[in-house]
Coordinates of C-alpha atoms and ligand atoms in Angstrom, one line a residue:
X5 CA -4.9 -24.6 40.5
X6 CA -4.8 -26.9 37.3
X7 CA -5.0 -25.1 34.1
X8 CA -7.8 -25.9 31.4
X9 CA -5.2 -25.9 28.7
X10 CA -1.4 -26.1 28.3
X11 CA 0.2 -24.8 25.3
X12 CA 4.0 -26.3 24.5
X13 CA 6.3 -24.2 22.1
X14 CA 8.9 -21.7 21.6
X15 CA 7.4 -18.4 23.1
X16 CA 8.8 -14.8 23.0
X17 CA 9.1 -14.1 26.6
X18 CA 10.6 -10.7 27.9
X19 CA 13.0 -10.2 25.0
X20 CA 13.8 -13.9 24.5
X21 CA 12.6 -17.1 22.7
X22 CA 12.1 -19.7 25.2
X23 CA 11.0 -23.4 24.8
X24 CA 8.5 -23.9 27.5
X25 CA 4.9 -24.6 28.4
X26 CA 2.1 -22.0 29.2
X27 CA -0.7 -22.9 31.5
X28 CA -4.1 -21.3 30.9
X29 CA -7.1 -20.9 33.2
X30 CA -10.3 -19.1 32.4
X31 CA -8.6 -17.4 29.4
X32 CA -5.6 -16.2 31.5
X33 CA -2.0 -17.2 31.5
X34 CA -1.6 -18.7 35.1
X35 CA 2.0 -20.4 34.7
X36 CA 5.0 -20.3 32.5
X37 CA 7.2 -23.2 33.1
X38 CA 8.1 -26.6 31.8
X39 CA 6.1 -29.8 32.8
X40 CA 2.7 -28.0 33.4
X41 CA 0.0 -30.6 33.8
X42 CA -3.3 -29.5 32.2
X43 CA -6.8 -31.0 31.2
X44 CA -5.8 -30.3 27.7
X45 CA -2.7 -29.6 25.7
X46 CA -1.5 -28.4 22.3
X47 CA 1.9 -28.1 20.9
X48 CA 3.5 -26.0 18.2
X49 CA 6.8 -27.1 16.4
X50 CA 8.4 -24.9 13.9
X51 CA 6.7 -21.8 14.8
X52 CA 7.2 -19.3 17.4
X53 CA 4.6 -18.0 19.7
X54 CA 4.1 -14.3 20.2
X55 CA 1.7 -12.1 22.2
X56 CA -1.4 -11.2 20.1
X57 CA -0.8 -7.6 18.7
X58 CA -2.8 -4.8 20.3
X59 CA -3.7 -2.2 17.5
X60 CA -4.7 0.9 19.2
X61 CA -5.9 2.6 15.8
X62 CA -8.7 1.2 13.7
X63 CA -11.8 2.5 12.0
X64 CA -14.3 -0.3 11.6
X65 CA -16.9 2.2 10.4
X66 CA -20.1 0.9 12.4
X67 CA -22.4 2.4 12.6
X68 CA -23.1 4.4 9.6
X69 CA -20.2 3.8 7.1
X70 CA -20.8 -0.1 6.6
X71 CA -20.4 0.1 3.1
X72 CA -16.6 0.5 3.8
X73 CA -16.2 -2.1 6.6
X74 CA -18.0 -3.3 9.7
X75 CA -17.3 -4.7 13.0
X76 CA -17.7 -8.4 11.7
X77 CA -15.4 -7.9 8.6
X78 CA -13.0 -5.6 10.5
X79 CA -12.6 -8.0 13.3
X80 CA -12.3 -11.2 11.3
X81 CA -9.6 -9.4 9.4
X82 CA -7.8 -8.3 12.8
X83 CA -7.9 -11.9 13.7
X84 CA -6.4 -13.4 10.6
X85 CA -3.5 -10.5 11.1
X86 CA -2.9 -11.8 14.6
X87 CA -4.5 -8.6 16.2
X88 CA -6.3 -9.5 19.3
X89 CA -7.3 -6.2 20.5
X90 CA -8.3 -3.3 18.6
X91 CA -8.8 0.4 19.6
X92 CA -11.9 1.7 17.7
X93 CA -11.8 5.2 16.6
X94 CA -15.0 7.6 17.4
X95 CA -15.4 9.1 13.6
X96 CA -18.4 6.9 12.7
X97 CA -21.7 8.1 11.8
X98 CA -23.0 9.4 14.3
X99 CA -19.6 10.1 16.0
X100 CA -18.9 8.6 19.3
X101 CA -19.1 11.9 21.3
X102 CA -21.9 11.2 23.8
X103 CA -22.0 8.3 26.6
X104 CA -25.0 6.7 24.8
X105 CA -23.2 6.4 21.5
X106 CA -20.0 5.1 23.1
X107 CA -22.3 2.5 25.0
X108 CA -24.0 1.7 21.7
X109 CA -20.6 1.0 20.2
X110 CA -19.4 -1.2 23.1
X111 CA -22.9 -3.2 22.6
X112 CA -22.2 -3.7 18.9
X113 CA -18.7 -4.9 19.3
X114 CA -19.7 -6.9 22.3
X115 CA -22.3 -8.9 20.1
X116 CA -20.1 -8.9 16.8
X117 CA -16.4 -8.7 17.4
X118 CA -14.1 -11.8 17.0
X119 CA -11.3 -10.0 18.8
X120 CA -11.3 -7.9 22.0
X121 CA -11.6 -4.1 21.7
X122 CA -11.5 -0.8 23.3
X123 CA -13.8 2.0 22.4
X124 CA -12.8 5.7 22.0
X125 CA -14.8 8.9 22.5
X126 CA -14.2 12.0 20.3
X127 CA -13.4 15.2 21.9
X128 CA -15.1 18.5 20.8
X129 CA -16.3 21.5 22.2
X130 CA -19.0 20.9 24.5
X131 CA -18.7 17.1 25.2
X132 CA -19.1 16.0 28.7
X133 CA -15.8 14.6 29.7
X134 CA -16.9 13.3 33.2
X135 CA -19.6 10.9 31.9
X136 CA -17.7 10.0 28.8
X137 CA -14.9 8.9 30.8
X138 CA -16.7 6.3 32.7
X139 CA -17.5 4.7 29.4
X140 CA -14.6 5.3 26.7
X141 CA -11.2 3.6 27.2
X142 CA -9.6 7.0 26.0
X143 CA -10.3 10.0 23.9
X144 CA -9.3 11.1 20.4
X145 CA -8.7 14.5 19.4
X146 CA -8.5 15.8 15.8
X147 CA -6.3 19.0 15.8
X148 CA -6.6 18.9 11.7
X149 CA -9.6 17.9 9.6
X150 CA -9.8 14.5 8.0
X151 CA -12.6 11.9 7.4
X152 CA -15.8 13.0 10.0
X153 CA -16.6 16.1 11.6
X154 CA -14.5 16.1 14.6
X155 CA -12.2 19.1 14.1
X156 CA -11.1 20.8 17.3
X157 CA -8.6 23.4 16.1
X158 CA -9.0 26.2 18.6
X159 CA -5.9 26.1 21.1
X160 CA -8.2 27.3 24.1
X161 CA -10.6 24.6 23.6
X162 CA -7.8 22.0 22.9
X163 CA -6.2 22.8 26.1
X164 CA -9.4 22.8 28.1
X165 CA -10.2 19.4 26.8
X166 CA -6.9 18.0 27.4
X167 CA -6.7 19.4 30.8
X168 CA -10.2 17.9 31.7
X169 CA -9.2 14.8 30.3
X170 CA -6.0 14.6 32.6
X171 CA -8.1 15.2 35.6
X172 CA -10.3 12.2 34.6
X173 CA -7.3 10.2 34.1
X174 CA -7.8 9.6 30.4
X175 CA -5.2 9.2 27.7
X176 CA -5.7 11.6 24.6
X177 CA -4.8 10.2 21.4
X178 CA -4.4 13.1 19.1
X179 CA -4.4 13.4 15.3
X180 CA -1.6 16.0 15.1
X181 CA -2.0 18.2 12.0
X182 CA -2.1 22.0 12.4
X183 CA -5.2 23.2 10.6
X184 CA -3.8 26.6 10.0
X185 CA -0.6 25.1 8.2
X186 CA -2.7 23.2 5.4
X187 CA -2.1 24.5 2.0
X188 CA -5.6 24.8 0.1
X189 CA -4.5 23.5 -3.4
X190 CA -6.0 21.3 -5.8
X191 CA -4.3 17.8 -5.8
X192 CA -3.7 15.6 -8.5
X193 CA -1.3 13.2 -7.0
X194 CA 0.6 12.1 -3.7
X195 CA 3.0 14.7 -4.1
X196 CA 0.4 17.5 -4.1
X197 CA -1.3 15.9 -1.2
X198 CA 2.0 16.1 0.7
X199 CA 2.4 19.7 -0.1
X200 CA -1.3 20.2 0.9
X201 CA -0.4 18.9 4.4
X202 CA 3.4 19.5 4.6
X203 CA 5.8 18.3 7.3
X204 CA 5.1 21.7 9.1
X205 CA 1.6 20.8 9.6
X206 CA 2.8 17.9 11.9
X207 CA 5.7 19.6 13.5
X208 CA 3.6 22.8 14.6
X209 CA 0.7 20.7 16.1
X210 CA 3.2 18.4 18.0
X211 CA 5.1 21.5 19.2
X212 CA 1.7 22.8 20.7
X213 CA 1.2 19.4 22.2
X214 CA 4.5 19.5 23.8
X215 CA 3.5 22.8 25.5
X216 CA 0.3 21.2 26.9
X217 CA 2.3 18.2 28.1
X218 CA 4.3 20.5 30.3
X219 CA 1.2 22.0 32.0
X220 CA -0.4 20.8 35.2
X221 CA -2.2 18.5 35.4
X222 CA 0.2 16.5 33.3
X223 CA -1.9 15.1 30.5
X224 CA -1.3 11.6 29.0
X225 CA -0.8 12.6 25.1
X226 CA -0.3 9.8 22.6
X227 CA 0.5 11.3 19.1
X228 CA -1.2 9.0 16.5
X229 CA 0.6 8.3 13.0
X230 CA 3.7 10.2 13.3
X231 CA 5.3 10.9 9.9
X232 CA 8.4 13.1 10.3
X233 CA 11.5 12.7 12.5
X234 CA 11.4 16.4 13.4
X235 CA 8.0 16.0 15.3
X236 CA 9.4 13.2 17.5
X237 CA 12.9 14.9 18.0
X238 CA 11.2 18.0 19.4
X239 CA 12.2 18.3 23.2
X240 CA 9.0 16.8 24.5
X241 CA 8.4 15.5 28.2
X242 CA 8.2 12.0 28.8
X243 CA 4.3 11.9 29.3
X244 CA 4.1 12.3 25.4
X245 CA 4.2 9.3 23.3
X246 CA 4.2 8.4 19.7
X247 CA 2.7 6.0 17.1
X248 CA 3.7 5.1 13.7
X249 CA 2.0 3.2 11.1
X250 CA 3.2 0.5 8.6
X251 CA 2.2 2.6 5.5
X252 CA 4.5 5.4 6.7
X253 CA 7.2 3.0 7.1
X254 CA 6.8 1.2 4.0
X255 CA 5.0 3.4 1.6
X256 CA 6.0 6.8 0.3
X257 CA 4.9 9.5 -2.2
X258 CA 7.0 8.2 -5.3
X259 CA 5.0 4.9 -5.2
X260 CA 2.5 4.6 -8.0
X261 CA -0.7 4.1 -5.7
X262 CA -2.9 7.0 -6.9
X263 CA -5.5 7.8 -4.5
X264 CA -5.2 4.5 -2.9
X265 CA -2.1 6.0 -1.2
X266 CA -4.0 9.2 -0.2
X267 CA -4.0 9.2 3.6
X268 CA -3.7 11.9 6.6
X269 CA -1.3 12.6 7.3
X270 CA 0.4 11.9 3.7
X271 CA 2.7 9.6 2.7
X272 CA 6.2 11.2 3.0
X273 CA 9.5 10.9 1.3
X274 CA 11.5 7.6 1.1
X275 CA 14.1 9.1 3.5
X276 CA 11.5 9.7 6.0
X277 CA 10.5 6.1 6.0
X278 CA 14.1 5.3 7.0
X279 CA 14.3 7.9 9.9
X280 CA 10.9 6.5 11.3
X281 CA 12.2 3.1 11.2
X282 CA 15.1 4.1 13.2
X283 CA 13.0 6.0 15.7
X284 CA 10.8 2.7 15.9
X285 CA 14.0 0.6 16.6
X286 CA 15.1 3.0 19.3
X287 CA 12.0 3.2 21.1
X288 CA 11.5 7.0 20.7
X289 CA 8.4 5.9 18.6
X290 CA 6.7 3.8 21.3
X291 CA 3.9 2.0 19.4
X292 CA 2.7 0.9 15.9
X293 CA -0.9 1.0 14.8
X294 CA -2.5 0.4 11.5
X295 CA -4.8 3.5 11.1
X296 CA -7.0 0.9 9.3
X297 CA -9.2 3.3 7.4
X298 CA -11.1 1.4 4.8
X299 CA -12.9 3.3 1.8
X300 CA -14.7 1.6 -1.0
X301 CA -13.0 1.2 -4.3
X302 CA -15.7 3.2 -5.8
X303 CA -14.9 6.2 -3.4
X304 CA -11.2 5.9 -4.1
X305 CA -11.8 5.9 -7.8
X306 CA -13.0 9.4 -7.7
X307 CA -10.7 12.1 -9.2
X308 CA -7.8 12.5 -6.7
X309 CA -8.8 15.7 -5.5
X310 CA -12.1 14.2 -4.3
X311 CA -11.0 10.8 -3.2
X312 CA -11.4 10.1 0.6
X313 CA -8.2 9.8 2.7
X314 CA -7.4 6.6 4.3
X315 CA -6.3 2.9 3.6
X316 CA -7.2 -0.4 5.3
X317 CA -4.3 -2.1 7.2
X318 CA -5.3 -4.0 10.3
X319 CA -4.7 -7.6 8.9
X320 CA -1.3 -6.8 7.4
X321 CA 0.2 -4.8 10.2
X322 CA 1.9 -7.8 12.0
X323 CA 2.6 -9.6 8.9
X324 CA 4.5 -6.9 7.2
X325 CA 6.5 -6.0 10.4
X326 CA 7.4 -9.7 10.9
X327 CA 8.5 -9.9 7.5
X328 CA 10.8 -6.8 8.4
X329 CA 12.0 -9.0 11.4
X330 CA 12.8 -11.9 9.1
X331 CA 14.7 -9.5 6.7
X332 CA 16.7 -8.2 9.7
X333 CA 15.3 -4.8 9.1
X334 CA 13.8 -4.3 12.4
X335 CA 14.4 -6.4 15.7
X336 CA 12.0 -8.8 17.1
X337 CA 12.5 -7.1 20.3
X338 CA 11.3 -3.6 18.8
X339 CA 8.4 -5.4 17.1
X340 CA 6.9 -7.0 20.1
X341 CA 7.5 -3.9 22.1
X342 CA 5.8 -1.6 19.7
X343 CA 3.0 -3.9 18.4
X344 CA 2.1 -5.8 21.6
X345 CA 3.7 -4.5 24.9
X346 CA 3.5 -0.8 24.8
X347 CA 0.1 -0.3 23.4
X348 CA -1.2 -2.6 26.2
X349 CA 0.7 -0.8 28.8
X350 CA -0.2 2.7 27.4
X351 CA -3.9 1.8 28.1
X352 CA -3.5 -0.5 31.2
X353 CA -4.6 -3.4 29.6
X354 CA -3.6 -6.8 30.6
X355 CA -2.4 -7.8 27.3
X356 CA 0.6 -7.7 24.9
X357 CA 2.8 -10.1 27.2
X358 CA 3.4 -13.7 27.9
X359 CA 3.4 -13.8 31.7
X360 CA 1.2 -14.7 34.4
X361 CA -1.9 -12.7 35.0
X362 CA -2.3 -11.5 31.3
X363 CA -4.8 -12.5 28.8
X364 CA -3.7 -15.6 26.9
X365 CA -3.8 -14.0 23.5
X366 CA -1.3 -15.5 20.9
X367 CA 0.0 -15.3 17.3
X368 CA 1.6 -18.6 16.2
X369 CA 4.1 -17.8 13.2
X370 CA 6.3 -19.7 11.1
X371 CA 9.2 -17.1 10.5
X372 CA 10.1 -18.9 7.2
X373 CA 6.6 -18.6 5.6
X374 CA 6.7 -15.3 4.0
X375 CA 4.0 -14.8 1.3
X376 CA 3.0 -12.0 -1.3
X377 CA 0.0 -9.9 0.0
X378 CA -2.9 -10.5 -2.1
X379 CA -6.2 -8.4 -1.2
X380 CA -8.3 -11.2 -2.5
X381 CA -7.1 -13.5 0.2
X382 CA -7.6 -10.8 3.0
X383 CA -11.1 -10.3 4.6
X384 CA -11.6 -6.6 4.4
X385 CA -15.0 -5.6 3.0
X386 CA -13.3 -3.0 0.7
X387 CA -11.3 -5.8 -1.0
X388 CA -8.0 -3.9 -1.6
X389 CA -4.7 -3.3 0.2
X390 CA -2.2 -0.7 -0.6
X391 CA 0.4 -3.3 0.3
X392 CA -0.6 -5.6 -2.6
X393 CA 2.3 -7.6 -3.8
X394 CA 4.5 -6.9 -0.8
X395 CA 5.5 -9.7 1.3
X396 CA 4.1 -10.5 4.9
X397 CA 4.3 -13.5 7.5
X398 CA 0.7 -14.3 8.5
X399 CA 0.1 -16.2 11.7
X400 CA -1.1 -19.9 11.4
X401 CA -3.1 -19.7 14.7
X402 CA -4.1 -17.1 16.8
X403 CA -5.5 -17.5 20.4
X404 CA -7.8 -15.1 22.0
X405 CA -8.1 -15.5 25.8
X406 CA -7.3 -19.2 25.5
X407 CA -9.2 -20.2 22.7
X408 CA -8.2 -20.4 18.9
X409 CA -10.0 -17.8 16.8
X410 CA -7.7 -18.9 13.9
X411 CA -6.4 -22.5 13.4
X412 CA -4.0 -23.5 10.4
X413 CA -5.2 -20.3 8.5
X414 CA -8.8 -20.7 8.9
X415 CA -11.5 -19.1 11.0
X416 CA -12.7 -21.1 13.7
X417 CA -13.7 -18.8 16.5
X418 CA -16.9 -17.1 17.3
X419 CA -17.7 -13.4 18.0
X420 CA -16.6 -13.4 21.6
X421 CA -14.9 -10.3 21.9
X422 CA -14.7 -8.4 25.1
X423 CA -14.2 -4.8 26.2
X424 CA -10.6 -5.0 27.4
X425 CA -10.9 -1.5 29.5
X426 CA -14.0 -2.5 31.4
Ligands
DOR19 O1 -6.6 9.4 6.2 C1 -7.2 9.1 7.3 N1 -8.4 8.6 7.2 N2 -6.9 9.8 8.3 C2 -7.7 9.9 9.4 O2 -7.1 10.5 10.2 C3 -9.0 9.3 9.4 C4 -9.1 8.3 8.4 C5 -10.5 7.8 8.1 O3 -11.2 7.7 9.1 O4 -10.8 7.7 7.1
ZN20 ZN1 -7.2 7.2 12.1

């Protein structure tokens, strides 16, 4: 079979940088070897070619909250940041808790998204797991309250929903903050927000999840945005995995971010960042996800106590972490594992690896091109970033299933996103 396209360059393949060619047909990698003959070819010098990142944690806010973001602006931001597949969370308005609503979101993404996507359904008492599991890629459970009304804090209900999700063969992504361990205090700054949702909130919730994970039928639980080492260190079974966000790795409560740094779970201490980074490097934390949760500047400008929690990050995830790789703070191996391979593997997507049979999604990066992050140059509708002024390595070109969506730093693609879990 002759490929439609061959790309020549230095690829990151199974832990190594290899000078080779990749042959692509109908958007899928069909061969990886030197000397591929193809109808069309492109070549990249002075760059390395990585798998496109798979960000399992975004909130693109459509439908219902499109003053903050929408599928068009969110997915264009993802593409510019080298993210070729996103996992969309259910706390939209209305929330994605019925098969009809999940299908409606799939249709919206299909017509608007510039990158591939998967759609999650929200778990709450009374949802119909069977019908939902045939349309949603995975489920999301909120053990603690945050943006939206998807709280599920009753242990009996939690286990019932997790058990039935396991029977349906679905991964449950969990917002693990124990509601009863929150401190109802009035908050003026990031340290107060930390005290309102102390580490015990997360540790307690993860401890409970570890108990659920031991039961039959063994559920697949992925703990979203882990912030403390103690939670990951609990003696938990193999079927429980962890995500960390770039903001919990790179920001802490002593930074002067005001309500722009208000997020759930909260930014922690500087030393927590160091331990999270170690856990990411060692593979004890399996994935990195942005938890891209934009709010408008107007909303964030409210008094700290009333300002909503959440910050944008889908466009800066890969750039910030690649900058850490360039500074030798993180290995390339750990980066590709956590940003590409593991998230795809977790949900059974043929993405995140440069190998025959996988989608031809790539981020082409020049590791010497580190630039300062400037929200005016990002593509979020909310027009701000908590990482303003920090350094990032943005991809020059990005491929989605064999077609360039970003070329030389400009958007050239069309909205041809596909449901990657279908
Ligand atoms: O800070 C947060 N914001 N944490 C979440 O879990 C939800 C998110 C949002 O949707 O705004
Ligand atoms: Zn989230």
